[in-house]
PDB file of C-alpha atoms and ligand atoms in Angstrom:
ATOM      1  CA  VAL N  21     106.487  51.725  31.980  1.00  0.00           C
ATOM      2  CA  ASP N  22     105.245  50.862  35.475  1.00  0.00           C
ATOM      3  CA  SER N  23     107.291  52.326  38.271  1.00  0.00           C
ATOM      4  CA  TRP N  24     107.684  50.467  41.554  1.00  0.00           C
ATOM      5  CA  PHE N  25     109.115  51.410  44.940  1.00  0.00           C
ATOM      6  CA  GLU N  26     110.908  48.692  46.831  1.00  0.00           C
ATOM      7  CA  GLU N  27     112.024  48.819  50.457  1.00  0.00           C
ATOM      8  CA  LYS N  28     114.456  46.136  51.463  1.00  0.00           C
ATOM      9  CA  SER N  29     114.322  45.136  55.099  1.00  0.00           C
ATOM     10  CA  TYR N  30     117.358  45.807  57.291  1.00  0.00           C
ATOM     11  CA  HIS N  31     119.201  42.633  56.436  1.00  0.00           C
ATOM     12  CA  LYS N  32     117.900  42.820  52.874  1.00  0.00           C
ATOM     13  CA  GLN N  33     116.315  39.395  52.856  1.00  0.00           C
ATOM     14  CA  LEU N  34     112.764  40.575  52.234  1.00  0.00           C
ATOM     15  CA  ALA N  35     111.148  43.516  50.434  1.00  0.00           C
ATOM     16  CA  LEU N  36     107.924  45.507  50.322  1.00  0.00           C
ATOM     17  CA  ARG N  37     107.104  46.421  46.729  1.00  0.00           C
ATOM     18  CA  VAL N  38     104.421  48.900  45.757  1.00  0.00           C
ATOM     19  CA  LYS N  39     103.446  50.421  42.438  1.00  0.00           C
ATOM     20  CA  ILE N  40     103.961  54.190  42.284  1.00  0.00           C
ATOM     21  CA  LYS N  41     101.567  56.653  40.664  1.00  0.00           C
ATOM     22  CA  SER N  42     103.906  59.602  41.127  1.00  0.00           C
ATOM     23  CA  VAL N  43     106.655  61.092  43.276  1.00  0.00           C
ATOM     24  CA  LEU N  44     105.104  64.047  45.100  1.00  0.00           C
ATOM     25  CA  HIS N  45     108.097  65.244  47.101  1.00  0.00           C
ATOM     26  CA  GLU N  46     111.812  64.642  47.429  1.00  0.00           C
ATOM     27  CA  GLU N  47     114.348  66.514  49.577  1.00  0.00           C
ATOM     28  CA  GLN N  48     117.455  66.000  51.644  1.00  0.00           C
ATOM     29  CA  SER N  49     116.987  67.635  55.054  1.00  0.00           C
ATOM     30  CA  GLN N  50     119.783  68.235  57.539  1.00  0.00           C
ATOM     31  CA  TRP N  51     118.992  64.812  58.990  1.00  0.00           C
ATOM     32  CA  GLN N  52     117.620  62.518  56.314  1.00  0.00           C
ATOM     33  CA  LYS N  53     116.126  62.078  52.850  1.00  0.00           C
ATOM     34  CA  ILE N  54     112.388  62.830  52.928  1.00  0.00           C
ATOM     35  CA  GLU N  55     110.148  61.518  50.143  1.00  0.00           C
ATOM     36  CA  VAL N  56     106.399  61.346  49.570  1.00  0.00           C
ATOM     37  CA  LEU N  57     105.089  58.895  46.976  1.00  0.00           C
ATOM     38  CA  ASP N  58     101.578  58.537  45.652  1.00  0.00           C
ATOM     39  CA  THR N  59     100.799  54.828  45.292  1.00  0.00           C
ATOM     40  CA  HIS N  60      97.924  52.699  44.062  1.00  0.00           C
ATOM     41  CA  ALA N  61      97.659  50.362  47.042  1.00  0.00           C
ATOM     42  CA  LEU N  62      98.749  52.511  49.987  1.00  0.00           C
ATOM     43  CA  GLY N  63      97.667  56.030  49.051  1.00  0.00           C
ATOM     44  CA  LYS N  64     100.315  58.597  49.975  1.00  0.00           C
ATOM     45  CA  LEU N  65     103.431  57.085  51.497  1.00  0.00           C
ATOM     46  CA  LEU N  66     106.084  58.931  53.560  1.00  0.00           C
ATOM     47  CA  LEU N  67     109.655  57.624  53.330  1.00  0.00           C
ATOM     48  CA  LEU N  68     112.643  58.641  55.434  1.00  0.00           C
ATOM     49  CA  ASP N  69     116.012  57.517  54.063  1.00  0.00           C
ATOM     50  CA  GLY N  70     114.106  55.124  51.787  1.00  0.00           C
ATOM     51  CA  LYS N  71     112.176  53.480  54.649  1.00  0.00           C
ATOM     52  CA  THR N  72     108.411  53.459  54.906  1.00  0.00           C
ATOM     53  CA  MET N  73     107.082  55.547  57.803  1.00  0.00           C
ATOM     54  CA  VAL N  74     103.433  56.350  57.221  1.00  0.00           C
ATOM     55  CA  SER N  75     100.851  55.329  54.645  1.00  0.00           C
ATOM     56  CA  GLN N  76      97.303  56.555  54.309  1.00  0.00           C
ATOM     57  CA  VAL N  77      95.858  53.019  54.458  1.00  0.00           C
ATOM     58  CA  ASP N  78      97.264  51.917  57.829  1.00  0.00           C
ATOM     59  CA  GLU N  79      98.526  54.978  59.762  1.00  0.00           C
ATOM     60  CA  PHE N  80      95.457  54.940  62.014  1.00  0.00           C
ATOM     61  CA  ILE N  81      96.404  51.536  63.455  1.00  0.00           C
ATOM     62  CA  TYR N  82      99.753  52.708  64.803  1.00  0.00           C
ATOM     63  CA  HIS N  83      98.559  56.145  65.866  1.00  0.00           C
ATOM     64  CA  GLU N  84      95.388  54.998  67.648  1.00  0.00           C
ATOM     65  CA  ILE N  85      97.322  52.298  69.538  1.00  0.00           C
ATOM     66  CA  MET N  86      99.948  54.735  70.802  1.00  0.00           C
ATOM     67  CA  GLY N  87      97.501  57.562  71.423  1.00  0.00           C
ATOM     68  CA  HIS N  88      94.782  55.711  73.308  1.00  0.00           C
ATOM     69  CA  ILE N  89      96.255  52.790  75.269  1.00  0.00           C
ATOM     70  CA  PRO N  90      98.017  54.899  77.939  1.00  0.00           C
ATOM     71  CA  ASN N  91      95.165  57.395  78.117  1.00  0.00           C
ATOM     72  CA  MET N  92      92.607  54.653  78.763  1.00  0.00           C
ATOM     73  CA  ILE N  93      94.662  53.498  81.771  1.00  0.00           C
ATOM     74  CA  LEU N  94      95.455  56.945  83.224  1.00  0.00           C
ATOM     75  CA  PRO N  95      92.246  59.031  83.333  1.00  0.00           C
ATOM     76  CA  HIS N  96      93.977  61.942  85.081  1.00  0.00           C
ATOM     77  CA  ALA N  97      97.084  62.148  82.883  1.00  0.00           C
ATOM     78  CA  LYS N  98      98.036  65.782  82.285  1.00  0.00           C
ATOM     79  CA  LYS N  99     101.365  65.917  80.485  1.00  0.00           C
ATOM     80  CA  VAL N 100     102.453  63.856  77.481  1.00  0.00           C
ATOM     81  CA  LEU N 101     105.819  63.704  75.727  1.00  0.00           C
ATOM     82  CA  ILE N 102     106.112  62.230  72.226  1.00  0.00           C
ATOM     83  CA  ILE N 103     109.660  61.670  70.957  1.00  0.00           C
ATOM     84  CA  GLY N 104     109.943  61.347  67.157  1.00  0.00           C
ATOM     85  CA  GLY N 105     106.474  61.249  65.664  1.00  0.00           C
ATOM     86  CA  GLY N 106     107.000  64.094  63.177  1.00  0.00           C
ATOM     87  CA  ASP N 107     104.084  62.932  61.035  1.00  0.00           C
ATOM     88  CA  CYS N 108     101.939  64.158  63.995  1.00  0.00           C
ATOM     89  CA  GLY N 109      99.505  61.197  63.843  1.00  0.00           C
ATOM     90  CA  ILE N 110      99.879  60.422  67.551  1.00  0.00           C
ATOM     91  CA  VAL N 111      99.249  64.072  68.441  1.00  0.00           C
ATOM     92  CA  ARG N 112      95.976  63.864  66.478  1.00  0.00           C
ATOM     93  CA  GLU N 113      94.822  61.007  68.745  1.00  0.00           C
ATOM     94  CA  MET N 114      96.164  62.568  71.987  1.00  0.00           C
ATOM     95  CA  VAL N 115      94.206  65.807  71.561  1.00  0.00           C
ATOM     96  CA  LYS N 116      90.980  63.771  71.726  1.00  0.00           C
ATOM     97  CA  HIS N 117      91.603  63.323  75.490  1.00  0.00           C
ATOM     98  CA  PRO N 118      90.218  66.332  77.406  1.00  0.00           C
ATOM     99  CA  ASN N 119      92.149  65.508  80.599  1.00  0.00           C
ATOM    100  CA  LEU N 120      95.482  66.269  78.885  1.00  0.00           C
ATOM    101  CA  GLU N 121      96.830  69.776  79.504  1.00  0.00           C
ATOM    102  CA  GLN N 122     100.171  69.666  77.703  1.00  0.00           C
ATOM    103  CA  ILE N 123     101.376  67.592  74.744  1.00  0.00           C
ATOM    104  CA  ASP N 124     105.065  68.053  73.845  1.00  0.00           C
ATOM    105  CA  LEU N 125     106.259  66.720  70.491  1.00  0.00           C
ATOM    106  CA  VAL N 126     110.058  66.413  70.349  1.00  0.00           C
ATOM    107  CA  GLU N 127     110.995  65.690  66.737  1.00  0.00           C
ATOM    108  CA  ILE N 128     114.624  66.096  65.631  1.00  0.00           C
ATOM    109  CA  ASP N 129     113.760  67.071  62.050  1.00  0.00           C
ATOM    110  CA  GLU N 130     111.351  69.968  61.604  1.00  0.00           C
ATOM    111  CA  ARG N 131     111.183  69.278  57.856  1.00  0.00           C
ATOM    112  CA  VAL N 132     109.306  66.018  58.572  1.00  0.00           C
ATOM    113  CA  VAL N 133     106.594  68.042  60.324  1.00  0.00           C
ATOM    114  CA  GLU N 134     106.434  70.573  57.465  1.00  0.00           C
ATOM    115  CA  VAL N 135     106.213  67.859  54.798  1.00  0.00           C
ATOM    116  CA  ALA N 136     103.529  66.030  56.823  1.00  0.00           C
ATOM    117  CA  LYS N 137     101.513  69.280  57.087  1.00  0.00           C
ATOM    118  CA  LYS N 138     101.545  69.617  53.303  1.00  0.00           C
ATOM    119  CA  TYR N 139     100.914  66.005  52.237  1.00  0.00           C
ATOM    120  CA  PHE N 140      99.249  64.354  55.258  1.00  0.00           C
ATOM    121  CA  PRO N 141      96.937  67.061  56.651  1.00  0.00           C
ATOM    122  CA  GLU N 142      94.697  64.326  58.070  1.00  0.00           C
ATOM    123  CA  CYS N 143      97.622  63.386  60.375  1.00  0.00           C
ATOM    124  CA  THR N 144      98.626  66.909  61.390  1.00  0.00           C
ATOM    125  CA  SER N 145      95.141  68.218  62.248  1.00  0.00           C
ATOM    126  CA  GLY N 146      95.899  68.102  66.009  1.00  0.00           C
ATOM    127  CA  MET N 147      98.844  70.504  65.729  1.00  0.00           C
ATOM    128  CA  SER N 148      96.643  73.597  65.971  1.00  0.00           C
ATOM    129  CA  ASP N 149      95.413  72.518  69.432  1.00  0.00           C
ATOM    130  CA  PRO N 150      96.751  75.050  71.990  1.00  0.00           C
ATOM    131  CA  ARG N 151      97.979  72.237  74.290  1.00  0.00           C
ATOM    132  CA  VAL N 152     100.521  71.064  71.689  1.00  0.00           C
ATOM    133  CA  ASN N 153     104.152  72.272  71.726  1.00  0.00           C
ATOM    134  CA  LEU N 154     106.589  71.298  68.981  1.00  0.00           C
ATOM    135  CA  LYS N 155     110.290  71.221  69.912  1.00  0.00           C
ATOM    136  CA  CYS N 156     112.724  70.401  67.122  1.00  0.00           C
ATOM    137  CA  ILE N 157     115.602  68.835  69.039  1.00  0.00           C
ATOM    138  CA  ASP N 158     117.135  65.412  69.666  1.00  0.00           C
ATOM    139  CA  GLY N 159     114.969  63.390  72.058  1.00  0.00           C
ATOM    140  CA  VAL N 160     118.074  61.851  73.652  1.00  0.00           C
ATOM    141  CA  LYS N 161     119.218  65.340  74.707  1.00  0.00           C
ATOM    142  CA  PHE N 162     115.729  66.581  75.623  1.00  0.00           C
ATOM    143  CA  ILE N 163     115.119  63.779  78.127  1.00  0.00           C
ATOM    144  CA  GLU N 164     118.351  64.536  80.083  1.00  0.00           C
ATOM    145  CA  ASN N 165     116.886  66.916  82.634  1.00  0.00           C
ATOM    146  CA  GLN N 166     113.194  66.073  82.811  1.00  0.00           C
ATOM    147  CA  LYS N 167     112.437  64.824  86.305  1.00  0.00           C
ATOM    148  CA  ASN N 168     108.948  63.737  87.328  1.00  0.00           C
ATOM    149  CA  GLN N 169     107.380  65.751  84.510  1.00  0.00           C
ATOM    150  CA  TYR N 170     105.282  63.501  82.288  1.00  0.00           C
ATOM    151  CA  ASP N 171     102.451  61.026  82.871  1.00  0.00           C
ATOM    152  CA  ILE N 172     102.910  59.461  79.424  1.00  0.00           C
ATOM    153  CA  VAL N 173     105.999  59.220  77.197  1.00  0.00           C
ATOM    154  CA  ILE N 174     105.675  57.805  73.681  1.00  0.00           C
ATOM    155  CA  ILE N 175     108.756  56.904  71.655  1.00  0.00           C
ATOM    156  CA  ASP N 176     107.610  57.073  68.017  1.00  0.00           C
ATOM    157  CA  SER N 177     110.984  56.549  66.429  1.00  0.00           C
ATOM    158  CA  THR N 178     112.546  55.289  63.256  1.00  0.00           C
ATOM    159  CA  ASP N 179     114.486  51.975  63.398  1.00  0.00           C
ATOM    160  CA  PRO N 180     117.368  51.672  65.885  1.00  0.00           C
ATOM    161  CA  GLU N 181     120.022  53.060  63.545  1.00  0.00           C
ATOM    162  CA  GLY N 182     121.923  56.357  63.306  1.00  0.00           C
ATOM    163  CA  PHE N 183     120.470  59.198  65.388  1.00  0.00           C
ATOM    164  CA  ALA N 184     117.513  57.025  66.487  1.00  0.00           C
ATOM    165  CA  GLU N 185     119.717  54.284  67.992  1.00  0.00           C
ATOM    166  CA  GLY N 186     120.019  56.136  71.301  1.00  0.00           C
ATOM    167  CA  LEU N 187     116.231  55.852  71.730  1.00  0.00           C
ATOM    168  CA  PHE N 188     116.554  52.078  72.357  1.00  0.00           C
ATOM    169  CA  SER N 189     119.272  52.010  75.066  1.00  0.00           C
ATOM    170  CA  ALA N 190     118.911  51.149  78.765  1.00  0.00           C
ATOM    171  CA  GLU N 191     120.381  54.580  79.677  1.00  0.00           C
ATOM    172  CA  PHE N 192     117.682  56.273  77.621  1.00  0.00           C
ATOM    173  CA  TYR N 193     114.894  54.167  79.197  1.00  0.00           C
ATOM    174  CA  GLN N 194     116.252  55.115  82.635  1.00  0.00           C
ATOM    175  CA  LYS N 195     115.963  58.799  81.722  1.00  0.00           C
ATOM    176  CA  VAL N 196     112.413  58.258  80.441  1.00  0.00           C
ATOM    177  CA  TYR N 197     111.633  56.506  83.755  1.00  0.00           C
ATOM    178  CA  ASP N 198     112.996  59.503  85.679  1.00  0.00           C
ATOM    179  CA  SER N 199     110.966  61.903  83.522  1.00  0.00           C
ATOM    180  CA  LEU N 200     107.736  60.083  84.405  1.00  0.00           C
ATOM    181  CA  THR N 201     105.446  60.664  87.376  1.00  0.00           C
ATOM    182  CA  ASP N 202     104.776  57.834  89.886  1.00  0.00           C
ATOM    183  CA  GLU N 203     102.032  56.285  87.749  1.00  0.00           C
ATOM    184  CA  GLY N 204     103.796  56.967  84.449  1.00  0.00           C
ATOM    185  CA  ILE N 205     103.617  54.857  81.288  1.00  0.00           C
ATOM    186  CA  MET N 206     106.080  54.640  78.386  1.00  0.00           C
ATOM    187  CA  MET N 207     105.113  53.184  75.013  1.00  0.00           C
ATOM    188  CA  ASN N 208     107.512  52.564  72.143  1.00  0.00           C
ATOM    189  CA  GLN N 209     107.572  50.919  68.732  1.00  0.00           C
ATOM    190  CA  THR N 210     109.624  47.737  69.072  1.00  0.00           C
ATOM    191  CA  GLU N 211     109.811  46.203  65.594  1.00  0.00           C
ATOM    192  CA  ASN N 212     108.811  42.808  64.194  1.00  0.00           C
ATOM    193  CA  PRO N 213     109.378  39.935  66.652  1.00  0.00           C
ATOM    194  CA  ILE N 214     109.544  37.173  64.027  1.00  0.00           C
ATOM    195  CA  LEU N 215     111.935  38.703  61.487  1.00  0.00           C
ATOM    196  CA  ASP N 216     113.634  40.250  64.508  1.00  0.00           C
ATOM    197  CA  GLU N 217     116.164  42.330  62.629  1.00  0.00           C
ATOM    198  CA  PHE N 218     117.296  44.524  65.515  1.00  0.00           C
ATOM    199  CA  GLY N 219     117.534  42.186  68.519  1.00  0.00           C
ATOM    200  CA  ILE N 220     114.145  42.506  70.207  1.00  0.00           C
ATOM    201  CA  GLU N 221     115.271  40.431  73.216  1.00  0.00           C
ATOM    202  CA  LYS N 222     117.863  43.058  74.039  1.00  0.00           C
ATOM    203  CA  ILE N 223     115.399  45.945  73.631  1.00  0.00           C
ATOM    204  CA  TYR N 224     112.951  44.324  76.098  1.00  0.00           C
ATOM    205  CA  HIS N 225     115.801  43.371  78.416  1.00  0.00           C
ATOM    206  CA  HIS N 226     116.730  47.066  78.585  1.00  0.00           C
ATOM    207  CA  MET N 227     113.099  48.029  79.277  1.00  0.00           C
ATOM    208  CA  ARG N 228     112.821  45.381  82.032  1.00  0.00           C
ATOM    209  CA  SER N 229     116.071  46.535  83.616  1.00  0.00           C
ATOM    210  CA  VAL N 230     114.363  49.880  84.307  1.00  0.00           C
ATOM    211  CA  PHE N 231     110.561  49.416  84.612  1.00  0.00           C
ATOM    212  CA  PRO N 232     108.761  47.080  87.076  1.00  0.00           C
ATOM    213  CA  ILE N 233     105.997  46.290  84.559  1.00  0.00           C
ATOM    214  CA  VAL N 234     106.890  45.520  80.941  1.00  0.00           C
ATOM    215  CA  ASP N 235     104.407  44.159  78.421  1.00  0.00           C
ATOM    216  CA  ALA N 236     103.540  44.491  74.744  1.00  0.00           C
ATOM    217  CA  PHE N 237     100.726  44.829  72.226  1.00  0.00           C
ATOM    218  CA  THR N 238     100.766  43.494  68.687  1.00  0.00           C
ATOM    219  CA  ALA N 239      99.010  44.640  65.516  1.00  0.00           C
ATOM    220  CA  PRO N 240      99.473  44.410  61.758  1.00  0.00           C
ATOM    221  CA  MET N 241     101.294  47.269  60.032  1.00  0.00           C
ATOM    222  CA  ILE N 242     101.063  46.614  56.303  1.00  0.00           C
ATOM    223  CA  ILE N 243     103.972  48.874  55.357  1.00  0.00           C
ATOM    224  CA  TYR N 244     106.562  47.597  57.861  1.00  0.00           C
ATOM    225  CA  PRO N 245     108.792  44.599  57.148  1.00  0.00           C
ATOM    226  CA  GLY N 246     106.969  41.358  57.963  1.00  0.00           C
ATOM    227  CA  VAL N 247     103.714  43.205  58.884  1.00  0.00           C
ATOM    228  CA  TYR N 248     103.409  41.789  62.439  1.00  0.00           C
ATOM    229  CA  TRP N 249     104.383  44.633  64.749  1.00  0.00           C
ATOM    230  CA  THR N 250     105.036  45.061  68.476  1.00  0.00           C
ATOM    231  CA  PHE N 251     104.343  48.072  70.660  1.00  0.00           C
ATOM    232  CA  GLY N 252     106.173  48.089  73.978  1.00  0.00           C
ATOM    233  CA  PHE N 253     104.386  48.984  77.207  1.00  0.00           C
ATOM    234  CA  SER N 254     106.461  49.908  80.268  1.00  0.00           C
ATOM    235  CA  SER N 255     104.784  51.114  83.404  1.00  0.00           C
ATOM    236  CA  LYS N 256     105.511  52.107  86.992  1.00  0.00           C
ATOM    237  CA  LYS N 257     102.174  51.065  88.508  1.00  0.00           C
ATOM    238  CA  TYR N 258      99.390  49.936  86.183  1.00  0.00           C
ATOM    239  CA  LYS N 259      99.232  46.816  84.032  1.00  0.00           C
ATOM    240  CA  ALA N 260      98.782  46.939  80.279  1.00  0.00           C
ATOM    241  CA  ALA N 261      95.135  45.796  80.249  1.00  0.00           C
ATOM    242  CA  GLN N 262      94.070  47.762  83.350  1.00  0.00           C
ATOM    243  CA  LEU N 263      91.620  50.112  81.669  1.00  0.00           C
ATOM    244  CA  HIS N 264      90.087  52.693  83.979  1.00  0.00           C
ATOM    245  CA  PRO N 265      86.281  52.305  84.255  1.00  0.00           C
ATOM    246  CA  ASP N 266      85.732  56.103  84.089  1.00  0.00           C
ATOM    247  CA  LYS N 267      87.684  56.264  80.865  1.00  0.00           C
ATOM    248  CA  GLU N 268      85.828  53.283  79.421  1.00  0.00           C
ATOM    249  CA  SER N 269      82.456  54.882  80.036  1.00  0.00           C
ATOM    250  CA  TRP N 270      83.777  58.182  78.657  1.00  0.00           C
ATOM    251  CA  LEU N 271      84.927  56.417  75.471  1.00  0.00           C
ATOM    252  CA  ALA N 272      81.576  54.659  75.085  1.00  0.00           C
ATOM    253  CA  GLU N 273      79.810  58.048  75.093  1.00  0.00           C
ATOM    254  CA  GLN N 274      82.150  59.709  72.598  1.00  0.00           C
ATOM    255  CA  ASN N 275      82.110  59.580  68.860  1.00  0.00           C
ATOM    256  CA  LEU N 276      85.845  59.644  68.223  1.00  0.00           C
ATOM    257  CA  ASN N 277      85.661  57.966  64.799  1.00  0.00           C
ATOM    258  CA  LEU N 278      88.266  55.394  65.762  1.00  0.00           C
ATOM    259  CA  LYS N 279      88.972  52.800  63.096  1.00  0.00           C
ATOM    260  CA  TRP N 280      91.129  50.473  65.198  1.00  0.00           C
ATOM    261  CA  TYR N 281      91.069  51.086  68.926  1.00  0.00           C
ATOM    262  CA  ASN N 282      88.321  49.853  71.212  1.00  0.00           C
ATOM    263  CA  SER N 283      88.473  48.515  74.757  1.00  0.00           C
ATOM    264  CA  ASP N 284      87.940  44.867  73.732  1.00  0.00           C
ATOM    265  CA  TRP N 285      90.842  45.109  71.330  1.00  0.00           C
ATOM    266  CA  HIS N 286      92.953  46.742  74.067  1.00  0.00           C
ATOM    267  CA  ARG N 287      92.372  43.838  76.449  1.00  0.00           C
ATOM    268  CA  GLY N 288      92.908  41.174  73.799  1.00  0.00           C
ATOM    269  CA  ALA N 289      95.921  42.591  72.013  1.00  0.00           C
ATOM    270  CA  ASN N 290      98.336  41.979  74.819  1.00  0.00           C
ATOM    271  CA  LYS N 291      97.486  38.296  75.154  1.00  0.00           C
ATOM    272  CA  LEU N 292     100.646  37.284  73.403  1.00  0.00           C
ATOM    273  CA  PRO N 293     101.630  34.113  71.517  1.00  0.00           C
ATOM    274  CA  ASN N 294     104.325  31.849  72.995  1.00  0.00           C
ATOM    275  CA  LEU N 295     107.084  32.894  70.611  1.00  0.00           C
ATOM    276  CA  VAL N 296     106.548  36.565  71.411  1.00  0.00           C
ATOM    277  CA  LYS N 297     106.279  35.973  75.146  1.00  0.00           C
ATOM    278  CA  SER N 298     109.504  34.044  75.290  1.00  0.00           C
ATOM    279  CA  LYS N 299     111.445  36.531  73.149  1.00  0.00           C
ATOM    280  CA  LEU N 300     110.166  39.512  75.093  1.00  0.00           C
ATOM    281  CA  GLY N 301     110.553  37.808  78.455  1.00  0.00           C
ATOM    282  CA  ILE N 302     106.889  38.341  79.355  1.00  0.00           C
TER     283      ILE N 302
HETATM  284  N1  SAM M 412     105.744  55.300  62.935  1.00  0.00           N
HETATM  285  C1  SAM M 412     106.986  55.353  62.238  1.00  0.00           C
HETATM  286  C2  SAM M 412     107.737  54.039  62.166  1.00  0.00           C
HETATM  287  O1  SAM M 412     107.616  53.185  63.057  1.00  0.00           O
HETATM  288  O2  SAM M 412     108.451  53.860  61.184  1.00  0.00           O
HETATM  289  C3  SAM M 412     107.853  56.409  62.770  1.00  0.00           C
HETATM  290  C4  SAM M 412     107.343  57.703  62.242  1.00  0.00           C
HETATM  291  S1  SAM M 412     108.042  59.161  62.779  1.00  0.00           S
HETATM  292  C5  SAM M 412     108.057  59.978  61.227  1.00  0.00           C
HETATM  293  C6  SAM M 412     109.702  58.860  63.265  1.00  0.00           C
HETATM  294  C7  SAM M 412     110.443  60.168  63.524  1.00  0.00           C
HETATM  295  O3  SAM M 412     111.422  59.982  64.541  1.00  0.00           O
HETATM  296  C8  SAM M 412     111.209  60.723  62.311  1.00  0.00           C
HETATM  297  O4  SAM M 412     110.543  61.849  61.821  1.00  0.00           O
HETATM  298  C9  SAM M 412     112.597  61.044  62.865  1.00  0.00           C
HETATM  299  O5  SAM M 412     113.094  62.285  62.400  1.00  0.00           O
HETATM  300  C10 SAM M 412     112.341  61.036  64.373  1.00  0.00           C
HETATM  301  N2  SAM M 412     113.520  60.761  65.183  1.00  0.00           N
HETATM  302  C11 SAM M 412     114.445  59.789  65.012  1.00  0.00           C
HETATM  303  N3  SAM M 412     115.407  59.869  65.951  1.00  0.00           N
HETATM  304  C12 SAM M 412     115.066  60.916  66.773  1.00  0.00           C
HETATM  305  C13 SAM M 412     115.654  61.497  67.929  1.00  0.00           C
HETATM  306  N4  SAM M 412     116.802  61.019  68.433  1.00  0.00           N
HETATM  307  N5  SAM M 412     115.009  62.532  68.525  1.00  0.00           N
HETATM  308  C14 SAM M 412     113.835  63.012  68.016  1.00  0.00           C
HETATM  309  N6  SAM M 412     113.248  62.518  66.922  1.00  0.00           N
HETATM  310  C15 SAM M 412     113.851  61.482  66.298  1.00  0.00           C
END
């Protein structure tokens, strides 16, 4: 008998359905249910509380976007904070930037990192870099007393529910703003703007209430509800498509094996359609 996994979207009007080869891992951590499935179409698939997080066929899209956009704008960035992100895919992309001196990963659930190390070693390869520090605590608490510390803050969270809900509030964005240096950039995953299950207008309203420059990038994420995904960009000084020429020539000389990110894509991906512009207030 064929076995299928189905993830219903938040309001349960739409589902992703994928045929399973086998269940590789299943546990209940202190924070959530962690599962790894082996599938025909998506390769290995990480689920948290039954929701798709990372698949082997499209993880590079999300991780390259979050890892490279801010670094291509800030050539002298030194300190990065990633909140969430326990699969470690963004860390893998961050360590490719030699200007970075410190990369702090603040993931509430250390079991996610352990499970990722076992089943998604291609994602966790950056964790052995000496610049990387893993802190297993709540990002909402961690950000409280960080003033003028980070050049880049990435919020790689689950959906705005339960212990991740606090990562989408105006108070939280204010604390991220305070934790950033004068040229600082925050990027966050901001859901699907068409299905719009979590109130994207409100999320961007909160971002705009704190940051002078708010913009977004869009890309397809096969495993997330509705596929079309937004990545928020909030900045104190530089615009979303303001790539630094030094960084562009550096990238052109490197062989980083990127499957998604390039500077043309960067410039084009934040030219947004009308519906998205009006919802996001851009
Ligand atoms: N890219 C994925 C997506 O959009 O679905 C997110 C992947 S990553 C695995 C999300 C991580 O955020 C989870 O491992 C979860 O434990 C972590 N997380 C959620 N709320 C958090 C919080 N308040 N502080 C720190 N980490 C948190």
